[in-house]
PDB file of C-alpha atoms in Angstrom:
ATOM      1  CA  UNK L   1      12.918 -12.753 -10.227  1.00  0.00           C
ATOM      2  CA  UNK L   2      11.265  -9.465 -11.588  1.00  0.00           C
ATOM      3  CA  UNK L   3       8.159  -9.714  -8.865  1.00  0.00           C
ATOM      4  CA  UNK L   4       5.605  -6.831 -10.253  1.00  0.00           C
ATOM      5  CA  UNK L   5       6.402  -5.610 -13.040  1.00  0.00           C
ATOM      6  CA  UNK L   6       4.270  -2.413 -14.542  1.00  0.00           C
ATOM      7  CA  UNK L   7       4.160  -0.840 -18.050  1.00  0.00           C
ATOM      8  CA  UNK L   8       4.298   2.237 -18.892  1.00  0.00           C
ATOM      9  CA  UNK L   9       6.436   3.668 -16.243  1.00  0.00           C
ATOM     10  CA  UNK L  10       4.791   7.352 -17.397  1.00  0.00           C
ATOM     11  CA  UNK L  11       2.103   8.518 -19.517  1.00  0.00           C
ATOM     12  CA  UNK L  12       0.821  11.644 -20.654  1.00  0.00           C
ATOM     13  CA  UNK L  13      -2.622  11.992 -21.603  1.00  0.00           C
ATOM     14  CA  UNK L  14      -5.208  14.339 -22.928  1.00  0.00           C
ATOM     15  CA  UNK L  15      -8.597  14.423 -21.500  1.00  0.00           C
ATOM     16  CA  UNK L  16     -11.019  11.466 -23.306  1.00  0.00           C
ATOM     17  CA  UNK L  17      -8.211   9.320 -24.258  1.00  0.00           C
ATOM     18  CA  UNK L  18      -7.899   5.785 -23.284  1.00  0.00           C
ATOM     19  CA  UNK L  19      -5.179   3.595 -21.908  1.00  0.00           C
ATOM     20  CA  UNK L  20      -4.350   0.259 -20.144  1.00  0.00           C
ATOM     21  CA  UNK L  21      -1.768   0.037 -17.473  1.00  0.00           C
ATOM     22  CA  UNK L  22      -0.173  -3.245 -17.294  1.00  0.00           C
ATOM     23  CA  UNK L  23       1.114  -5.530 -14.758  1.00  0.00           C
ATOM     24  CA  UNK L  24       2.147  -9.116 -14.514  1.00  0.00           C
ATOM     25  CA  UNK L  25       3.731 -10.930 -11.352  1.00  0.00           C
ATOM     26  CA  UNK L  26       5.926 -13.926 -11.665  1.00  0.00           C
ATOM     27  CA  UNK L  27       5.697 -14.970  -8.557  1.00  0.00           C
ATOM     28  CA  UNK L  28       2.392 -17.359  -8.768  1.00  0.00           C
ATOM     29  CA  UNK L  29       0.539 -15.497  -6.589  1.00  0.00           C
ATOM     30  CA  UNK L  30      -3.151 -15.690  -6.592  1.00  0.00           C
ATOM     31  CA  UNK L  31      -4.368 -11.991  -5.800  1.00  0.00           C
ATOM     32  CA  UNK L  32      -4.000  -9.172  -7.241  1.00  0.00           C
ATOM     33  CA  UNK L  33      -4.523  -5.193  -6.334  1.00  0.00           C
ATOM     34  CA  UNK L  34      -4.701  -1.832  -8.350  1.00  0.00           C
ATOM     35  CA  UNK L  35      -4.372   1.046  -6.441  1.00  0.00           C
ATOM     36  CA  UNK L  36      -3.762   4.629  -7.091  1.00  0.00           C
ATOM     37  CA  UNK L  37      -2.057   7.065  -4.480  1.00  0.00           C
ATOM     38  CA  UNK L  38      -2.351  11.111  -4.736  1.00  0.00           C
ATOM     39  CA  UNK L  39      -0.706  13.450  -2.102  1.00  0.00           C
ATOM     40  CA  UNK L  40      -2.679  13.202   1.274  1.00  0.00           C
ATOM     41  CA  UNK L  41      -4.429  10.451   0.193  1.00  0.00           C
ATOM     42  CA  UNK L  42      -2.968   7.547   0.764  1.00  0.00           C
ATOM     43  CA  UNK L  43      -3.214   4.699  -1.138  1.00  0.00           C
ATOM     44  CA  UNK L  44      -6.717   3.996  -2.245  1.00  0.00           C
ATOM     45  CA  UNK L  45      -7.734   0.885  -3.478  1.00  0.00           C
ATOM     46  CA  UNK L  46      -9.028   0.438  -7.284  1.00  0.00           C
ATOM     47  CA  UNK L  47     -10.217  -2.801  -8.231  1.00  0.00           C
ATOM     48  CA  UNK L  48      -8.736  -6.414  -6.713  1.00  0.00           C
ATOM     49  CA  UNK L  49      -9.018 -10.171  -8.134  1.00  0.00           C
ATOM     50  CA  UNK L  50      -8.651 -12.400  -5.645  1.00  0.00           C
ATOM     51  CA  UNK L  51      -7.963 -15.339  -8.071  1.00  0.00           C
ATOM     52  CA  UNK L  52      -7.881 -15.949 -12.065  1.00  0.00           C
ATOM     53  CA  UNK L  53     -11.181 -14.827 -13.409  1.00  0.00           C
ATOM     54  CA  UNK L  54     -12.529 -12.727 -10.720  1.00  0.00           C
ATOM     55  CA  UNK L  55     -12.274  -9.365 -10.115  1.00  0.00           C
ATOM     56  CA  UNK L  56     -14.367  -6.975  -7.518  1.00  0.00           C
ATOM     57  CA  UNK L  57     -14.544  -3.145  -6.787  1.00  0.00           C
ATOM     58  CA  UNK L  58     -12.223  -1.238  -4.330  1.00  0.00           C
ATOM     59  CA  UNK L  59     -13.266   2.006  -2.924  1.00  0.00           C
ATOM     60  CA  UNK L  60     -12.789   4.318  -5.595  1.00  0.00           C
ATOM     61  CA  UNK L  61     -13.863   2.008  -9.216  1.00  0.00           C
ATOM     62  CA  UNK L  62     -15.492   4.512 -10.979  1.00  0.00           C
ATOM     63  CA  UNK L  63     -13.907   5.174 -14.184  1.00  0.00           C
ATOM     64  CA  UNK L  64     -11.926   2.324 -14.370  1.00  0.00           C
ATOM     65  CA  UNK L  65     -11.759  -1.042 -15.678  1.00  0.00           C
ATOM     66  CA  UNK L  66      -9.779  -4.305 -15.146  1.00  0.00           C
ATOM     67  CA  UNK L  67      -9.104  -7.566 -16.735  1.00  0.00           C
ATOM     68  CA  UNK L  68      -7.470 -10.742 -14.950  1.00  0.00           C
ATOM     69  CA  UNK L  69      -5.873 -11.844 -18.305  1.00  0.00           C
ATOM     70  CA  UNK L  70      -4.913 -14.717 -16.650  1.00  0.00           C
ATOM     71  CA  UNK L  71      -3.024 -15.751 -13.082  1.00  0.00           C
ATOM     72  CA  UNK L  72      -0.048 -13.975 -14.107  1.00  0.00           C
ATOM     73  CA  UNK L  73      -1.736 -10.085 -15.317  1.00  0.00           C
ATOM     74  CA  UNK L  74      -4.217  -7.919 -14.085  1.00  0.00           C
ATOM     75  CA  UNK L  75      -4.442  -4.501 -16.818  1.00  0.00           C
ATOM     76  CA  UNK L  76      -6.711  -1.704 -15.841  1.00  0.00           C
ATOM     77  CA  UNK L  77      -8.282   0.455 -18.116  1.00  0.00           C
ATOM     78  CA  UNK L  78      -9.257   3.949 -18.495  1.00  0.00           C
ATOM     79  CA  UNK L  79     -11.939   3.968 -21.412  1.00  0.00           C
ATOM     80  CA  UNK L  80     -12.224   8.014 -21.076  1.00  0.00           C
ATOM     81  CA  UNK L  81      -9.174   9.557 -19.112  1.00  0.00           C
ATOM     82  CA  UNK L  82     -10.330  12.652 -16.670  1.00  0.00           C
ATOM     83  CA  UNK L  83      -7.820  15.142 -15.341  1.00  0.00           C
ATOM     84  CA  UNK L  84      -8.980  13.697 -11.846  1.00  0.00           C
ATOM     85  CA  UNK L  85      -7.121  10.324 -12.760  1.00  0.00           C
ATOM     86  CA  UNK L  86      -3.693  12.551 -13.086  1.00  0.00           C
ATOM     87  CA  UNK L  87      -2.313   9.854 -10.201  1.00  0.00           C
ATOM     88  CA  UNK L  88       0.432   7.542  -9.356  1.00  0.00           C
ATOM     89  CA  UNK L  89      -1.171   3.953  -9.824  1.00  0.00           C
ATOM     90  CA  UNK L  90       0.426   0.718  -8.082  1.00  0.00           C
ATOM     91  CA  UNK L  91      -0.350  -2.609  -8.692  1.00  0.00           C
ATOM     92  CA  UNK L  92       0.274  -5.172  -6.230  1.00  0.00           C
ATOM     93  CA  UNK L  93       0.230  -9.128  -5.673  1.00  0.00           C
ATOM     94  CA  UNK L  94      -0.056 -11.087  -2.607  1.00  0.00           C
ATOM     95  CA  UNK L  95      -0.742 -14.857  -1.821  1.00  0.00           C
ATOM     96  CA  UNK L  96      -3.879 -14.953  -0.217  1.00  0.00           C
ATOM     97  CA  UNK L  97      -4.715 -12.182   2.475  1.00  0.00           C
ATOM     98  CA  UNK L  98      -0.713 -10.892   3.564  1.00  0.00           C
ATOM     99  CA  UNK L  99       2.399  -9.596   2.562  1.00  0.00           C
ATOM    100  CA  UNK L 100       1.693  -7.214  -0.428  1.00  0.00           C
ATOM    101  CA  UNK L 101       4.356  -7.209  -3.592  1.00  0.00           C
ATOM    102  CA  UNK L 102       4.158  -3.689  -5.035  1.00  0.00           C
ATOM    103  CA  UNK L 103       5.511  -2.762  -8.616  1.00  0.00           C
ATOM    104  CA  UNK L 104       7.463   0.812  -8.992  1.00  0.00           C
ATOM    105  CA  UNK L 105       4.251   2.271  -9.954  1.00  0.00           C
ATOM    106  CA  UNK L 106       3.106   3.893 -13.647  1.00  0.00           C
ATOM    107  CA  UNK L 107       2.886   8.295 -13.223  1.00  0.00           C
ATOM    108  CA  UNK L 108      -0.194   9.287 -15.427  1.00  0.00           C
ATOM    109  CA  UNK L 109      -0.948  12.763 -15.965  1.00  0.00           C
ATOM    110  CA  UNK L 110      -4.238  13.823 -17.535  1.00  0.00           C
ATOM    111  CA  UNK L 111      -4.039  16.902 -19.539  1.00  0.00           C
TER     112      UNK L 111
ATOM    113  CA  UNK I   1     -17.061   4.280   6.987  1.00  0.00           C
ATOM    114  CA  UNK I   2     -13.656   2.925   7.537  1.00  0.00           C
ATOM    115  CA  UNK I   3     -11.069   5.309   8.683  1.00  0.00           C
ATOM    116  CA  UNK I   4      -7.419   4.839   9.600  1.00  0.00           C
ATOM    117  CA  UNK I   5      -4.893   7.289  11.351  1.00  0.00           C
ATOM    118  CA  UNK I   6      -1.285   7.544  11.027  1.00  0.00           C
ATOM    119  CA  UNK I   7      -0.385  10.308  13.892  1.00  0.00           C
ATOM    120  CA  UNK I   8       1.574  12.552  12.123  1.00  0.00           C
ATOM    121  CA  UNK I   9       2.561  13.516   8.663  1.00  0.00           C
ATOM    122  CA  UNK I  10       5.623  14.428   9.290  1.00  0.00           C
ATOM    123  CA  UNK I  11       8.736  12.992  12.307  1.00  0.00           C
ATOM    124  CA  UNK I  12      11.511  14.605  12.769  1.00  0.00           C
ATOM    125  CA  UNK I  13      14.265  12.499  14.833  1.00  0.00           C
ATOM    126  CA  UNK I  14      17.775  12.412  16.070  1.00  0.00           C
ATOM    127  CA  UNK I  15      20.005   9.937  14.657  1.00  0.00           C
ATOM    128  CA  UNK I  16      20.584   6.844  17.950  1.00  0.00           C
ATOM    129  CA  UNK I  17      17.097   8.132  19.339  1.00  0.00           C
ATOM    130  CA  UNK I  18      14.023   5.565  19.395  1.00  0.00           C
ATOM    131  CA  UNK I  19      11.202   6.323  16.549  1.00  0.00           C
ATOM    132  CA  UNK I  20       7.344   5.787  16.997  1.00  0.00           C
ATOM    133  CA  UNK I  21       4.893   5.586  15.051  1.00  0.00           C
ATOM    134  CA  UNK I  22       0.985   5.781  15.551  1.00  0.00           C
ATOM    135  CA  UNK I  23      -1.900   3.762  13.380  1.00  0.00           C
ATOM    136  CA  UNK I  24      -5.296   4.469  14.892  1.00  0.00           C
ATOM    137  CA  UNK I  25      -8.281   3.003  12.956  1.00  0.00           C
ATOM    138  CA  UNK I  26     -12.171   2.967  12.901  1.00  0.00           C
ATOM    139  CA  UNK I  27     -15.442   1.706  12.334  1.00  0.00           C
ATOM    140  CA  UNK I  28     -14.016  -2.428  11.302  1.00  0.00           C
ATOM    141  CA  UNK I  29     -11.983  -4.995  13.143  1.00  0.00           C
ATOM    142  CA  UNK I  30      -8.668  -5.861  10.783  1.00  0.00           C
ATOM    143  CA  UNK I  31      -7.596  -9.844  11.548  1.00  0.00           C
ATOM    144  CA  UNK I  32      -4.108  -8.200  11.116  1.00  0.00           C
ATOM    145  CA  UNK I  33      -2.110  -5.369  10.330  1.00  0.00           C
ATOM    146  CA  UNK I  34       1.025  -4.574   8.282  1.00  0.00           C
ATOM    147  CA  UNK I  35       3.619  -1.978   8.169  1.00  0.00           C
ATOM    148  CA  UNK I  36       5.490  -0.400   4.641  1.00  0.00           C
ATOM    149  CA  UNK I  37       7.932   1.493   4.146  1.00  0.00           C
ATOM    150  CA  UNK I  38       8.059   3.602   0.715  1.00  0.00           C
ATOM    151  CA  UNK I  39      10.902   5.646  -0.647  1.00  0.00           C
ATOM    152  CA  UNK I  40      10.400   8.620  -3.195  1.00  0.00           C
ATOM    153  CA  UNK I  41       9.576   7.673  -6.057  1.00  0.00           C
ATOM    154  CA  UNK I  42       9.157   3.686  -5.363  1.00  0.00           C
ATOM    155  CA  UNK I  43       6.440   1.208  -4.597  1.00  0.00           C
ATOM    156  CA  UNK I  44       5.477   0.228  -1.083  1.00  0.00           C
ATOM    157  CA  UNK I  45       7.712  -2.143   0.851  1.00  0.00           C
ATOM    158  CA  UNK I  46       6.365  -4.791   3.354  1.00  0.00           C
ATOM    159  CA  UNK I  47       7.766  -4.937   6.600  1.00  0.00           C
ATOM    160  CA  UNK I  48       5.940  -6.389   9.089  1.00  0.00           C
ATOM    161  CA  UNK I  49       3.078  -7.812   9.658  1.00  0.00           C
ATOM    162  CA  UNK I  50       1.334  -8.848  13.223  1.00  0.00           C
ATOM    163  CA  UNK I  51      -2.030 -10.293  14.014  1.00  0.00           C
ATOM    164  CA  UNK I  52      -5.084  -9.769  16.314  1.00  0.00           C
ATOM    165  CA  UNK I  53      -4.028 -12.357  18.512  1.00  0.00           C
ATOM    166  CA  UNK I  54      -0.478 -11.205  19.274  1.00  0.00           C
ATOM    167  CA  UNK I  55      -0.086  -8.060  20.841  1.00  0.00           C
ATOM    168  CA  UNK I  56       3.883  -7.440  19.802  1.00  0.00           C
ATOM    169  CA  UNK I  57       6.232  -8.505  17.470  1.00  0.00           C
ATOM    170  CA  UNK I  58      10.003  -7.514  16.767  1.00  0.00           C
ATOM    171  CA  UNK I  59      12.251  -7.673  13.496  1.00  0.00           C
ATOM    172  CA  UNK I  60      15.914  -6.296  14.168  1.00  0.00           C
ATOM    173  CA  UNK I  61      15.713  -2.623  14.957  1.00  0.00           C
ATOM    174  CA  UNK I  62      12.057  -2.697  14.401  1.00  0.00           C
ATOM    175  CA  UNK I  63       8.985  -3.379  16.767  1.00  0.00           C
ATOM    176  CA  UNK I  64       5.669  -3.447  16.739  1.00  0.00           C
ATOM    177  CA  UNK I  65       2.559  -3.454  19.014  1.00  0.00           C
ATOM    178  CA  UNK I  66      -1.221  -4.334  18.092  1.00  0.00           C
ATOM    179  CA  UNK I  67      -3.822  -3.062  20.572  1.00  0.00           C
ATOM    180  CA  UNK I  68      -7.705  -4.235  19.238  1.00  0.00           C
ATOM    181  CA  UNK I  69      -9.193  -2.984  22.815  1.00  0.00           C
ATOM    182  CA  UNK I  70      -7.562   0.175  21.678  1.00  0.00           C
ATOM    183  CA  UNK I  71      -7.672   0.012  17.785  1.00  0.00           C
ATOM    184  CA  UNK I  72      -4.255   0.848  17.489  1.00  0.00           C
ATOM    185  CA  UNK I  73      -0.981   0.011  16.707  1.00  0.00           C
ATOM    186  CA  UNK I  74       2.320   1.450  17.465  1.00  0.00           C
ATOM    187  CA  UNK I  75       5.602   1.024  14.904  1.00  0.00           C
ATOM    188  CA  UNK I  76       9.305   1.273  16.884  1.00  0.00           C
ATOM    189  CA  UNK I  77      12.551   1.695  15.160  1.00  0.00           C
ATOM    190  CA  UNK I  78      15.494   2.128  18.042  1.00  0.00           C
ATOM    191  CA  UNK I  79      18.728   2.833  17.272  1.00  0.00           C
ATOM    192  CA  UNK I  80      17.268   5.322  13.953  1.00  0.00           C
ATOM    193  CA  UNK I  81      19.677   5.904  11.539  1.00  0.00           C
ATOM    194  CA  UNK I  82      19.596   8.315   8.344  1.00  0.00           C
ATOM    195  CA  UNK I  83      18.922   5.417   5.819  1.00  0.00           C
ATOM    196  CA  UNK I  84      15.598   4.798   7.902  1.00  0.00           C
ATOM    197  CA  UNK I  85      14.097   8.101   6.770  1.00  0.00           C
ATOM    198  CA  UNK I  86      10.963   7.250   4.433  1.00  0.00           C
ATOM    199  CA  UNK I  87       7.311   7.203   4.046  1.00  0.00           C
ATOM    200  CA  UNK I  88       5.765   4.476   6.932  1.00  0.00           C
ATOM    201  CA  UNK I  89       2.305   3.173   5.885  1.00  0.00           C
ATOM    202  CA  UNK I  90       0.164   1.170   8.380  1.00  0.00           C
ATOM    203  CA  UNK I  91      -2.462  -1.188   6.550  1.00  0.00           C
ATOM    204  CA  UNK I  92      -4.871  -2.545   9.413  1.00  0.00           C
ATOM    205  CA  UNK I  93      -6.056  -5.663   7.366  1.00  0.00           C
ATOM    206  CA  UNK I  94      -8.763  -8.268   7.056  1.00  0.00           C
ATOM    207  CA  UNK I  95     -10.839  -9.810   4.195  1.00  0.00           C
ATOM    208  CA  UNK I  96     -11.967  -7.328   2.018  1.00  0.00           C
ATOM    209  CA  UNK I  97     -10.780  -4.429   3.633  1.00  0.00           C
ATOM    210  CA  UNK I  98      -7.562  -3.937   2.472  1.00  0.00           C
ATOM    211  CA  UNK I  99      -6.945  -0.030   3.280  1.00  0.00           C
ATOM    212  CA  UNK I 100      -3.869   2.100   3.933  1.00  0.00           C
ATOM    213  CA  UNK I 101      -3.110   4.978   6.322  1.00  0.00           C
ATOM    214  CA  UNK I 102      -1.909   7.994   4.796  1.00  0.00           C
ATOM    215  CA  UNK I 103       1.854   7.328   6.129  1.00  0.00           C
ATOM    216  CA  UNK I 104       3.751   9.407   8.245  1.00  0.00           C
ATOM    217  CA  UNK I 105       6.922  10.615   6.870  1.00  0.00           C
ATOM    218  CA  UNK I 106       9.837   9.753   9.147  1.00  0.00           C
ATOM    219  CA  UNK I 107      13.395  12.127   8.590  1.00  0.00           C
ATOM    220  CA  UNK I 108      16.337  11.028  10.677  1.00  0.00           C
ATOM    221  CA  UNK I 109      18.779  13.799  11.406  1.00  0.00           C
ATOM    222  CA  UNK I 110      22.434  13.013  11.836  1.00  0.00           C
TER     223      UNK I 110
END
């Protein structure tokens, strides 16, 4: 089993451009998480779906957009990239509220 | 707002010697709490995770302690060796709150 997969693995960007990050989990989980860490931040919460065809804000949403493509992908989307998105993003998958499945994470940098 | 507390950034250890870890958090009451570990360069892995109700569990060489009176937990490793050295993340956890501490980065010295 793969678990969390993401694509790209790195991406260079210039300010204004767009991009999805994509992620897919074979494990049949139900939930799914996008976060994005930066140094002395932690890891900060983007956007979640707790099941196929929801999805609902984390702490930081703004700039960002998500689709639950279905129970196996969750993409999120940055319509206008801004050097303040340079970040390491993670998505995740858990069954229900537990355990979280992390991917190796996608390194953007906004130029 | 919600706030969580890892008690260092940095650990420094001797190799056989007994390593803890601090979570603090504020201002919500988690149903349970989880502990990572992440390597450079790699996603978060789980560890362990122990709810309000219990007030210790133990996996191997690792232990941990859940204090709600308190709003803390505490995160053992005895025994630390070199391959233990990482980034610890505590996630105090309930429905819809589904925050991380910073981590606390944890370097075992032979």
């Amino acid at each position: 089993n793969a678990g969390v997969t993401q694509t790209p693995k790195f991406q260079v960007l210039k300010t204004g451009q767009s991009m999805t990050l994509q992620c897919a989990q074979d494990m049949n989980h139900n939930s799914m998480y996008w976060y994005r860490q930066d140094p002395g931040m932690g890891l900060r919460l983007i956007y979640y779906s707790a099941s196929e065809g929801t999805t609902d804000k984390g702490e930081v949403p703004n700039g960002y957009n998500v689709s639950r493509l279905n129970k196996r992908e969750f993409s999120l989307r940055l319509e206008s990239a801004a050097p303040s998105q340079t970040s390491v993003y993670f998505c995740a998958s858990s069954e229900g509220l537990g355990e979280l499945f992390f991917g190796e994470g996608s390194r953007l940098t906004v130029l | 707002s919600q706030k969580i507390e890892q008690n260092s950034e940095a650990l420094n250890i001797q190799e056989g010697k007994t390593a803890t870890l601090t979570c603090n958090y504020t201002n919500y009451s988690p149903a349970y709490l989880q502990w990572y570990r992440q390597d450079p360069g790699r996603g978060p892995v789980f560890l362990l995770l122990i709810r309000e109700n219990e007030k210790e569990k133990r996996k191997e060489r690792l232990k941990v302690t859940f204090d709600t009176t308190l709003k803390q937990s505490l995160f053992h490793i005895t025994a630390s060796q070199p391959a233990d050295s990482a980034t610890y993340l505590c996630s105090p956890t309930g429905a819809n709150n589904l925050f991380f501490g910073t981590g606390t980065r944890l370097t075992v010295i032979p």
